[in-house]
PDB file of C-alpha atoms and ligand atoms in Angstrom:
ATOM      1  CA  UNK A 411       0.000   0.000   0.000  1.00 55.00           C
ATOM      2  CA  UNK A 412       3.052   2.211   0.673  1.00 57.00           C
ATOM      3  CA  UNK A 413       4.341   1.376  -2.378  1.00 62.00           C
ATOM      4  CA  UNK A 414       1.127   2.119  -4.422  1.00 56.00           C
ATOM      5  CA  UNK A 415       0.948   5.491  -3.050  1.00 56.00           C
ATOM      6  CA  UNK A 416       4.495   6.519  -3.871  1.00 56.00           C
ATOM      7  CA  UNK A 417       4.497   5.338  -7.033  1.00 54.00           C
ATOM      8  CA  UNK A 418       0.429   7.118  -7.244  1.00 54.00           C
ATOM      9  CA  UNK A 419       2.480  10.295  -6.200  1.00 53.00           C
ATOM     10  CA  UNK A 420       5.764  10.006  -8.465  1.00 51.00           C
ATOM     11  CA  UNK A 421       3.642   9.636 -11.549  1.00 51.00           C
ATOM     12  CA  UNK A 422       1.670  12.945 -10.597  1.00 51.00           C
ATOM     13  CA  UNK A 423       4.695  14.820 -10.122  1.00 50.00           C
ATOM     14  CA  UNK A 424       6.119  13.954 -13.517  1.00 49.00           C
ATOM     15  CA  UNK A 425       3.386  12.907 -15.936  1.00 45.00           C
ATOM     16  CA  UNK A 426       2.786  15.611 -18.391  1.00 46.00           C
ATOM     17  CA  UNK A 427      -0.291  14.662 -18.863  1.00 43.00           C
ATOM     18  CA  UNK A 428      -1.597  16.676 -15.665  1.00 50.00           C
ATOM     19  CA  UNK A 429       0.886  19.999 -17.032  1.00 53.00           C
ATOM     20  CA  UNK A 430      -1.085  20.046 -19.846  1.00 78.00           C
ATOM     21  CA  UNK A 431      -4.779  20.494 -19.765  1.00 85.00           C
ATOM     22  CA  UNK A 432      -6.105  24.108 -18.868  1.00 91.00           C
ATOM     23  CA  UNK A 433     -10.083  22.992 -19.857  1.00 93.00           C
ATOM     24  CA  UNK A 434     -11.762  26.235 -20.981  1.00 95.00           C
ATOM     25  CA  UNK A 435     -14.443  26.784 -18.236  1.00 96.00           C
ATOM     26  CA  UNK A 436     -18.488  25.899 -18.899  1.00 94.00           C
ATOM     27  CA  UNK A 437     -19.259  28.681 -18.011  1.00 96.00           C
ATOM     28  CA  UNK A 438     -17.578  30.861 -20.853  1.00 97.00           C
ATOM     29  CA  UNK A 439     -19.311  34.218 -21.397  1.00 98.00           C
ATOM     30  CA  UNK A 440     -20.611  34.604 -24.971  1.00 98.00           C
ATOM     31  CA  UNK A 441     -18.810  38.484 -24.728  1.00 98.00           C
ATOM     32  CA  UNK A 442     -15.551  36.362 -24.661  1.00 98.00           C
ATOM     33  CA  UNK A 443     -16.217  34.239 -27.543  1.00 97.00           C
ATOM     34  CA  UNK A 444     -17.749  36.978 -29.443  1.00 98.00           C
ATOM     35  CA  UNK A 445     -14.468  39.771 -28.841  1.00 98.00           C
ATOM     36  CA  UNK A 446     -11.674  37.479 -28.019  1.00 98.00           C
ATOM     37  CA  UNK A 447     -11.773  34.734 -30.837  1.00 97.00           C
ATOM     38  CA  UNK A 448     -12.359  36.306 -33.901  1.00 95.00           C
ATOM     39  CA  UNK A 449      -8.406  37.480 -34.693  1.00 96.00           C
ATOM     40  CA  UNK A 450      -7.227  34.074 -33.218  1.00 97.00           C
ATOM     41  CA  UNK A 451      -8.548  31.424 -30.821  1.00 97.00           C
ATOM     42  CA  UNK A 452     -10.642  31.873 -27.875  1.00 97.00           C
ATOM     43  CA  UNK A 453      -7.404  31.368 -25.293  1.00 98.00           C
ATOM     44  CA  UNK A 454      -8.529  29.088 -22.070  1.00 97.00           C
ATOM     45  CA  UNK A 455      -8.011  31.410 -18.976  1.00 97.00           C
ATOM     46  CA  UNK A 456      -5.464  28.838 -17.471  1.00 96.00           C
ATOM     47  CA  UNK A 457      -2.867  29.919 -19.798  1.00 96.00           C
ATOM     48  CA  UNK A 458      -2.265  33.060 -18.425  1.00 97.00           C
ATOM     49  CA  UNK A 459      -1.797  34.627 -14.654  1.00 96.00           C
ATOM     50  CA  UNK A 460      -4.693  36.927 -13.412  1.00 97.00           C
ATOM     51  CA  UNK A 461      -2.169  39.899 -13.350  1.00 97.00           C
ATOM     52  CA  UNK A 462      -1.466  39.151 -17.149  1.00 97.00           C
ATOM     53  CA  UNK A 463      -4.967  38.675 -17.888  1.00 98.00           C
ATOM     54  CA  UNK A 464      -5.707  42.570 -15.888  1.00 98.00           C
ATOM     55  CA  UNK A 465      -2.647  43.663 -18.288  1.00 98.00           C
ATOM     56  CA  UNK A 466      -4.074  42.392 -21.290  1.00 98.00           C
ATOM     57  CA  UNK A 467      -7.927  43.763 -20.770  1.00 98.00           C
ATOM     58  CA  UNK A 468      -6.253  46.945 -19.676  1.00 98.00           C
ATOM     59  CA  UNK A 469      -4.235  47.459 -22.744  1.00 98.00           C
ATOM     60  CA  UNK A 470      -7.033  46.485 -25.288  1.00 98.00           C
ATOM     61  CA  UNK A 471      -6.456  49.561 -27.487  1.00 98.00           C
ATOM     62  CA  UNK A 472      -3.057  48.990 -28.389  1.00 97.00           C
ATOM     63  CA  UNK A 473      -3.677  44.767 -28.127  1.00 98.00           C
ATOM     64  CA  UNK A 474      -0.626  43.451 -30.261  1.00 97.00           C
ATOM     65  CA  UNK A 475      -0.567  46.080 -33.151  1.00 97.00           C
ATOM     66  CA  UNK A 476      -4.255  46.157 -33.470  1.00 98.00           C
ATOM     67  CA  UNK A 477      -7.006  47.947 -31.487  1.00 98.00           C
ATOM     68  CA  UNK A 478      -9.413  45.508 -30.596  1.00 98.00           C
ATOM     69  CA  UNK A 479     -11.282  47.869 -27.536  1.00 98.00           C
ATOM     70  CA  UNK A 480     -14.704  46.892 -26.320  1.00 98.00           C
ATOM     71  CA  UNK A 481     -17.452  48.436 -24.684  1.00 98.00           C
ATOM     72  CA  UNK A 482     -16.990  48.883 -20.821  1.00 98.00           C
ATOM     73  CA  UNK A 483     -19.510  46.241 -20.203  1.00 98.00           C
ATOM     74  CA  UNK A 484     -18.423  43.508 -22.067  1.00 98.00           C
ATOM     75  CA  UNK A 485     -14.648  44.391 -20.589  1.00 98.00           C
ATOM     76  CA  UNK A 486     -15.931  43.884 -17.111  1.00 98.00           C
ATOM     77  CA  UNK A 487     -17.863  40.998 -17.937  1.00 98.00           C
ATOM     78  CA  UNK A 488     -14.597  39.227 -19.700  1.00 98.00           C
ATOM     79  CA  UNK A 489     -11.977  40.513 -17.066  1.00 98.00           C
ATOM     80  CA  UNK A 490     -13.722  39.601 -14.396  1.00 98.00           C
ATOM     81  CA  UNK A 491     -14.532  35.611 -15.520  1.00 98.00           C
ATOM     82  CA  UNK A 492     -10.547  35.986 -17.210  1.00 98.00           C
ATOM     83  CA  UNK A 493      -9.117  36.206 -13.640  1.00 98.00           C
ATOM     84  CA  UNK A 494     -11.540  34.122 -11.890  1.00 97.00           C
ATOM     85  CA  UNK A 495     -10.091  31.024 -13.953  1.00 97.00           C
ATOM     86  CA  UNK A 496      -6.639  32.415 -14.057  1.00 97.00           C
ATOM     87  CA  UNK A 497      -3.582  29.898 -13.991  1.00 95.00           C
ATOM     88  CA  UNK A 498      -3.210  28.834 -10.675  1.00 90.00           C
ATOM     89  CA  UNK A 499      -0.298  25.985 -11.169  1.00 87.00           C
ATOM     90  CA  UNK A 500       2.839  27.392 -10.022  1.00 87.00           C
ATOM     91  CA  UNK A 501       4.665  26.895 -12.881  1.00 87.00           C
ATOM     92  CA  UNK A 502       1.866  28.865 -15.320  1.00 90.00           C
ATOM     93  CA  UNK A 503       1.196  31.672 -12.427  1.00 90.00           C
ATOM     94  CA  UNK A 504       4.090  33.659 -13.996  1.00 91.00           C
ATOM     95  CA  UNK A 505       3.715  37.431 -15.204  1.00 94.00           C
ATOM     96  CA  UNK A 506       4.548  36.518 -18.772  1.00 95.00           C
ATOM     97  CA  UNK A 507       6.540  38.984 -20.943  1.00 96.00           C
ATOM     98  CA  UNK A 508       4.957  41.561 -23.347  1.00 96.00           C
ATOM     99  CA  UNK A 509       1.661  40.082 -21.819  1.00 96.00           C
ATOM    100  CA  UNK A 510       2.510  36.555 -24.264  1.00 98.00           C
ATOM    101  CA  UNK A 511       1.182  33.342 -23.487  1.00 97.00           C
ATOM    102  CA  UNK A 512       4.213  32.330 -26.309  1.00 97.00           C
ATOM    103  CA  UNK A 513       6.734  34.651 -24.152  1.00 97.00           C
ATOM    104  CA  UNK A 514       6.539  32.490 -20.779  1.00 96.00           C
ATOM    105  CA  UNK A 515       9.364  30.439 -19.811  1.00 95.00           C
ATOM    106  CA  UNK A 516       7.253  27.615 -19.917  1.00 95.00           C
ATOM    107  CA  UNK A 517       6.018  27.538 -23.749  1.00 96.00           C
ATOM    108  CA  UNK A 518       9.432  28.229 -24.440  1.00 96.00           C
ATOM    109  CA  UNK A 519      10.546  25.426 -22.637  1.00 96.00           C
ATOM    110  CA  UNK A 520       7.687  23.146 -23.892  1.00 95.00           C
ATOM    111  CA  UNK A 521       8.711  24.059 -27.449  1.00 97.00           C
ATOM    112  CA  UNK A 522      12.705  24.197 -27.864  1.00 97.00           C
ATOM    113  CA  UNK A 523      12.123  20.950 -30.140  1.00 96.00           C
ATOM    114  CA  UNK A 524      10.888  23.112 -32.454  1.00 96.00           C
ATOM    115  CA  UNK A 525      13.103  24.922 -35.340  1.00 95.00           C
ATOM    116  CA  UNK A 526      12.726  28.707 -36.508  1.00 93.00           C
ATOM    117  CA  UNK A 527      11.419  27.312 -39.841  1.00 94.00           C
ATOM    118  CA  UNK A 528       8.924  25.255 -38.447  1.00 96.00           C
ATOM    119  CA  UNK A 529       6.563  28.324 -36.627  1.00 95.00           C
ATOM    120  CA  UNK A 530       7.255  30.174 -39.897  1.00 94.00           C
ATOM    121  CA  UNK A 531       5.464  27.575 -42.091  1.00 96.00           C
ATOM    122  CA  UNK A 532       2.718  29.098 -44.042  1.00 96.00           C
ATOM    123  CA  UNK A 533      -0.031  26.795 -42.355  1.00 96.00           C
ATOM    124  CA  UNK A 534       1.320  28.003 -38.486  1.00 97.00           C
ATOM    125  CA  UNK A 535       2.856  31.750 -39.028  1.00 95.00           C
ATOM    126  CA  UNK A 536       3.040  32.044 -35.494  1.00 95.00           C
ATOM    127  CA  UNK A 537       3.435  30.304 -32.459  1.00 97.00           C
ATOM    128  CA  UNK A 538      -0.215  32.306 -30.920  1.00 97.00           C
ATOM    129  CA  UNK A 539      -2.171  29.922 -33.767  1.00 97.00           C
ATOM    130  CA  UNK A 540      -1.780  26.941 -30.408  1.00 97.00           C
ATOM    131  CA  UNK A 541      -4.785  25.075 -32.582  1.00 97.00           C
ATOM    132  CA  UNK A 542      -2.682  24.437 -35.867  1.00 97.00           C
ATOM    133  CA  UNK A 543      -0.497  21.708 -33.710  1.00 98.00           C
ATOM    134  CA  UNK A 544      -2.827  21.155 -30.953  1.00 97.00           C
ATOM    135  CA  UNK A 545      -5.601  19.176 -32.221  1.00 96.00           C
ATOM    136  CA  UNK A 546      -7.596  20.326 -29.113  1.00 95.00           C
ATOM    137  CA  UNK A 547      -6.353  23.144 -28.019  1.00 96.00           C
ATOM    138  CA  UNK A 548     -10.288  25.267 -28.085  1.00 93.00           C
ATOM    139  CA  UNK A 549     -10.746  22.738 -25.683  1.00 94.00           C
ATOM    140  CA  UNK A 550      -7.841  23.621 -23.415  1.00 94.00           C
ATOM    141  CA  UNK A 551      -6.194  20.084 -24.011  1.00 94.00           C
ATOM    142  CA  UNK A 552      -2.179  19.959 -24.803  1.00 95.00           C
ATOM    143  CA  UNK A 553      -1.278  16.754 -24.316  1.00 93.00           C
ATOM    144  CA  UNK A 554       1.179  15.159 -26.675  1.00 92.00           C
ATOM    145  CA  UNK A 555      -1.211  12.894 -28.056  1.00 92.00           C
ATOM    146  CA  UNK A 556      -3.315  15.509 -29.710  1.00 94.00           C
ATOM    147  CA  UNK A 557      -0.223  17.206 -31.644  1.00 96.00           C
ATOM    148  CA  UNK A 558       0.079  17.004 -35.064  1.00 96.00           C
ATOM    149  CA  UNK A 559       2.515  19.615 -36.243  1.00 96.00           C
ATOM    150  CA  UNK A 560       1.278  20.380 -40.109  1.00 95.00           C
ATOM    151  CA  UNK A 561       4.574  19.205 -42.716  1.00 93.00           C
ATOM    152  CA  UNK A 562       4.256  23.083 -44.728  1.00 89.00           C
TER     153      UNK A 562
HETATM  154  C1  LIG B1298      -8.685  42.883 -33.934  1.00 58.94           C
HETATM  155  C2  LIG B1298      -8.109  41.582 -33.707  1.00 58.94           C
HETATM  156  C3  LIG B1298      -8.002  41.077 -32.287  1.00 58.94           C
HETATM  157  C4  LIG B1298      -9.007  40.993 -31.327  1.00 58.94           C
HETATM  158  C5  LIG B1298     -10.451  41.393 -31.463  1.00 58.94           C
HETATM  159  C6  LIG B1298      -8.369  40.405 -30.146  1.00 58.94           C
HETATM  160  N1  LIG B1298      -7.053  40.123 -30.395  1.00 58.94           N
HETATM  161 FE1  LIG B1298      -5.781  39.211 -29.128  1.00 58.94          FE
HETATM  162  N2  LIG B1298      -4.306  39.337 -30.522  1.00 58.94           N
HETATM  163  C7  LIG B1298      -4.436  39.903 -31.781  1.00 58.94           C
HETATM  164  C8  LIG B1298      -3.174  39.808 -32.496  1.00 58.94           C
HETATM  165  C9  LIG B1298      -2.890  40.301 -33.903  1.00 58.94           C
HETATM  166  C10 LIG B1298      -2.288  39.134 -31.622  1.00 58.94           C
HETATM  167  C11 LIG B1298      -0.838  38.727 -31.907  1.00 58.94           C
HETATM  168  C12 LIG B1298      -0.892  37.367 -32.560  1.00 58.94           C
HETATM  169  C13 LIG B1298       0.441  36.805 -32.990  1.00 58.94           C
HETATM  170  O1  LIG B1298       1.493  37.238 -32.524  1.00 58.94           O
HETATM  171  O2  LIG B1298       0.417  35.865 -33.805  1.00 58.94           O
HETATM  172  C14 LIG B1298      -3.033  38.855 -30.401  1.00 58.94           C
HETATM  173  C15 LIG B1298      -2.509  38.204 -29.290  1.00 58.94           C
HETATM  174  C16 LIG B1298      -3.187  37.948 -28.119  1.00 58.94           C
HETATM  175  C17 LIG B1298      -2.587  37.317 -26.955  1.00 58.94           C
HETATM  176  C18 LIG B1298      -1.147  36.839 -26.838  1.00 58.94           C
HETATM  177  C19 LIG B1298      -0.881  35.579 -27.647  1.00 58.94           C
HETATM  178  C20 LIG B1298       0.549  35.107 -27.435  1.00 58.94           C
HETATM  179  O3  LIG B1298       1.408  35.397 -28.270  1.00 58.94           O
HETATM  180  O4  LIG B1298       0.777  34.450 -26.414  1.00 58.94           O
HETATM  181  C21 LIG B1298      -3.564  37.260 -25.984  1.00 58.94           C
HETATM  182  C22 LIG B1298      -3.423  36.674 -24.597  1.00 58.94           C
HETATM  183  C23 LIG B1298      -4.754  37.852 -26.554  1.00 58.94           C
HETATM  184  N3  LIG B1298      -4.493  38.257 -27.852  1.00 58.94           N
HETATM  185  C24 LIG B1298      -5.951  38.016 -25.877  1.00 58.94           C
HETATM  186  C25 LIG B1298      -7.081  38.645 -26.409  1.00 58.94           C
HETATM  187  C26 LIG B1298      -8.293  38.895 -25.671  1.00 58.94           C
HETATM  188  C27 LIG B1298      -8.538  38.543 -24.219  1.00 58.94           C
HETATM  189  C28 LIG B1298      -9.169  39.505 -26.526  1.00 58.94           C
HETATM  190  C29 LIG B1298     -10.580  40.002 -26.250  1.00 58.94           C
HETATM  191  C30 LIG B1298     -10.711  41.015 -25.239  1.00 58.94           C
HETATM  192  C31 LIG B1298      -8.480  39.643 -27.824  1.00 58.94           C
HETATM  193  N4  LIG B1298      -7.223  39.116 -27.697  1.00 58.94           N
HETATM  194  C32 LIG B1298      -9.037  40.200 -28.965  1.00 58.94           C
HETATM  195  C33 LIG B1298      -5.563  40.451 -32.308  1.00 58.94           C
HETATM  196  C34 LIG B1298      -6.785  40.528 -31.679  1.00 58.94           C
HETATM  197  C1  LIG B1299       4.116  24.474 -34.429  1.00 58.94           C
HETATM  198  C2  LIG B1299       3.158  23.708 -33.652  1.00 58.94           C
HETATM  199  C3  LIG B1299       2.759  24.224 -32.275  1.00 58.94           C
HETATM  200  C4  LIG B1299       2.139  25.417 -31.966  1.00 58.94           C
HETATM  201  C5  LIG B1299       1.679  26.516 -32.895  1.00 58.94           C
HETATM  202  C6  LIG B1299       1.969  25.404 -30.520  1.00 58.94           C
HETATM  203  N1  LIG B1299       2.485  24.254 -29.978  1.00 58.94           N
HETATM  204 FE1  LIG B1299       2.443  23.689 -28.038  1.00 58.94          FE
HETATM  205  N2  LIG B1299       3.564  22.040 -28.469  1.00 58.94           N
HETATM  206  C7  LIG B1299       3.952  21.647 -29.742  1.00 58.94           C
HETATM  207  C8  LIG B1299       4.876  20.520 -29.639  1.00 58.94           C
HETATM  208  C9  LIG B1299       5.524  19.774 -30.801  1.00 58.94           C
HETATM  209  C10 LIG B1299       5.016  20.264 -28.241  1.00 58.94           C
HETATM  210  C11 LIG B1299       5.964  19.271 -27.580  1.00 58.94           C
HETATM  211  C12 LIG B1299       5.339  17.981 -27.272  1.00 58.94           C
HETATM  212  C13 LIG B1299       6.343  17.162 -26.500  1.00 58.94           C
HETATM  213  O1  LIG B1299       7.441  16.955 -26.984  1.00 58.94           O
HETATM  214  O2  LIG B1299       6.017  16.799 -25.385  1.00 58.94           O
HETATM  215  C14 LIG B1299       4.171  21.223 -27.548  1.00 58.94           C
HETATM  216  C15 LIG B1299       3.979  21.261 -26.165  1.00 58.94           C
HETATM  217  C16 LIG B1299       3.063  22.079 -25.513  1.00 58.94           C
HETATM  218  C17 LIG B1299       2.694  21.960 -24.119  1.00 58.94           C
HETATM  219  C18 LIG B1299       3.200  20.897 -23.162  1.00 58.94           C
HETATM  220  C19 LIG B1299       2.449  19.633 -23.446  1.00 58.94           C
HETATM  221  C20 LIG B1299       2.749  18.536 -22.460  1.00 58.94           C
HETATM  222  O3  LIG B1299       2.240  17.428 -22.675  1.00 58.94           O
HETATM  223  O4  LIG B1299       3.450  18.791 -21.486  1.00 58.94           O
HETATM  224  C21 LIG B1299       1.769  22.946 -23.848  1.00 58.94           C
HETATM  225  C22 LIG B1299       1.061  23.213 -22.541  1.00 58.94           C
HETATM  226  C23 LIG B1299       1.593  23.685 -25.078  1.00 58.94           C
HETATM  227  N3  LIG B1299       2.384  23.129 -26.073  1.00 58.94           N
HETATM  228  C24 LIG B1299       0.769  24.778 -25.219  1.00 58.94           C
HETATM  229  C25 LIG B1299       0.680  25.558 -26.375  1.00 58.94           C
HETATM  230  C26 LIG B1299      -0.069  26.803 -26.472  1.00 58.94           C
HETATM  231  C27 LIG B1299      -0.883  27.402 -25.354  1.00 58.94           C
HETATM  232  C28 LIG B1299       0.097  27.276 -27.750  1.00 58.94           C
HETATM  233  C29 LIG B1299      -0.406  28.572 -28.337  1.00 58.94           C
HETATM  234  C30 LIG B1299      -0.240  29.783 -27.552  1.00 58.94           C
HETATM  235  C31 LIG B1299       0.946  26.308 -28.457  1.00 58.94           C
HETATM  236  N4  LIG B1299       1.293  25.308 -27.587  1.00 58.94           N
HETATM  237  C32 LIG B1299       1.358  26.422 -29.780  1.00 58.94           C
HETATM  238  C33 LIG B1299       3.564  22.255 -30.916  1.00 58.94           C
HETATM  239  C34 LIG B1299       2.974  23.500 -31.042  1.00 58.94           C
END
């Protein structure tokens, strides 16, 4: 029994499995889907820390080259439901750089496989399109079984 719960233990502490799921919430306002996925994918809330997601609704009129503002309603409404679902692992809690889910030590990390070419192919472009390689990734799902990185 010792032994079962060590090993139960060791596997949760290393199986990436458990790093790499950040489900997008049920209870996703339509505001969100609406604003926030028509340049690029609705992003889950667990990829970014509450004080990135306050950065990023705060700096919605300069948002990346582009000025994607919203009405004061619909900000509130996002922000608010943003931070509530915030990353809360350690290891995703980070204030990422330049407000970038694709700045973060951890994507970084997660993707040094992958050559310069590769996130320039015409099908990817950039390493924000997370759904061209993750099969699931509108569902918050990252695992390595649902990757299939596109050949051009
Ligand atoms: C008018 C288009 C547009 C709208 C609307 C928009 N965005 Fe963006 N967003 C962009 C562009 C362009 C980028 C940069 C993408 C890239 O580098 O490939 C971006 C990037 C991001 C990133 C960083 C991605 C990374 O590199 O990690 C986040 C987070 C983000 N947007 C959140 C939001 C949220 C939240 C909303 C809704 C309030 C929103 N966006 C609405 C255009 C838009
Ligand atoms: C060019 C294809 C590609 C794009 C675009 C991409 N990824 Fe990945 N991602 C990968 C590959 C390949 C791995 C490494 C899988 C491995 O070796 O475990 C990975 C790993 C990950 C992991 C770790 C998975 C695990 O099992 O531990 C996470 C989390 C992740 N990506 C999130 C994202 C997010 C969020 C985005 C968008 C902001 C994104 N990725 C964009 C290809 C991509």
């Amino acid at each position: 029994m010792k032994h079962f719960f060590t090993l139960t233990i060791a596997l949760f502490l290393v199986s990436p499995v458990f790093a790499a799921k950040m489900p997008m919430p049920s209870d996703m306002p339509k505001s969100y889907d609406a604003e926030c996925a028509s340049c690029h994918m609705a992003y889950p809330p667990g990829l970014l820390s509450e004080q990135s997601w306050q950065n990023v609704m705060e700096g919605l009129g300069k948002h990346f080259g582009t000025d994607a503002s919203i009405d004061e309603k619909d900000k509130t409404e996002i922000t608010i439901w943003l931070k509530k679902n915030a990353a809360t692992k350690q290891k995703y809690r980070v204030v990422a750089p330049d407000n970038r889910i694709t700045k973060t030590a951890w994507f970084i990390r997660e993707h040094d496989e992958i050559k310069a070419d590769v996130w320039k192919r015409a099908s990817i472009k950039s390493p924000a399109n997370c759904g061209v390689c993750h099969t699931s990734a509108a569902e918050g799902i990252f695992s390595e079984k649902n990757i299939k990185v596109p050949a051009k």
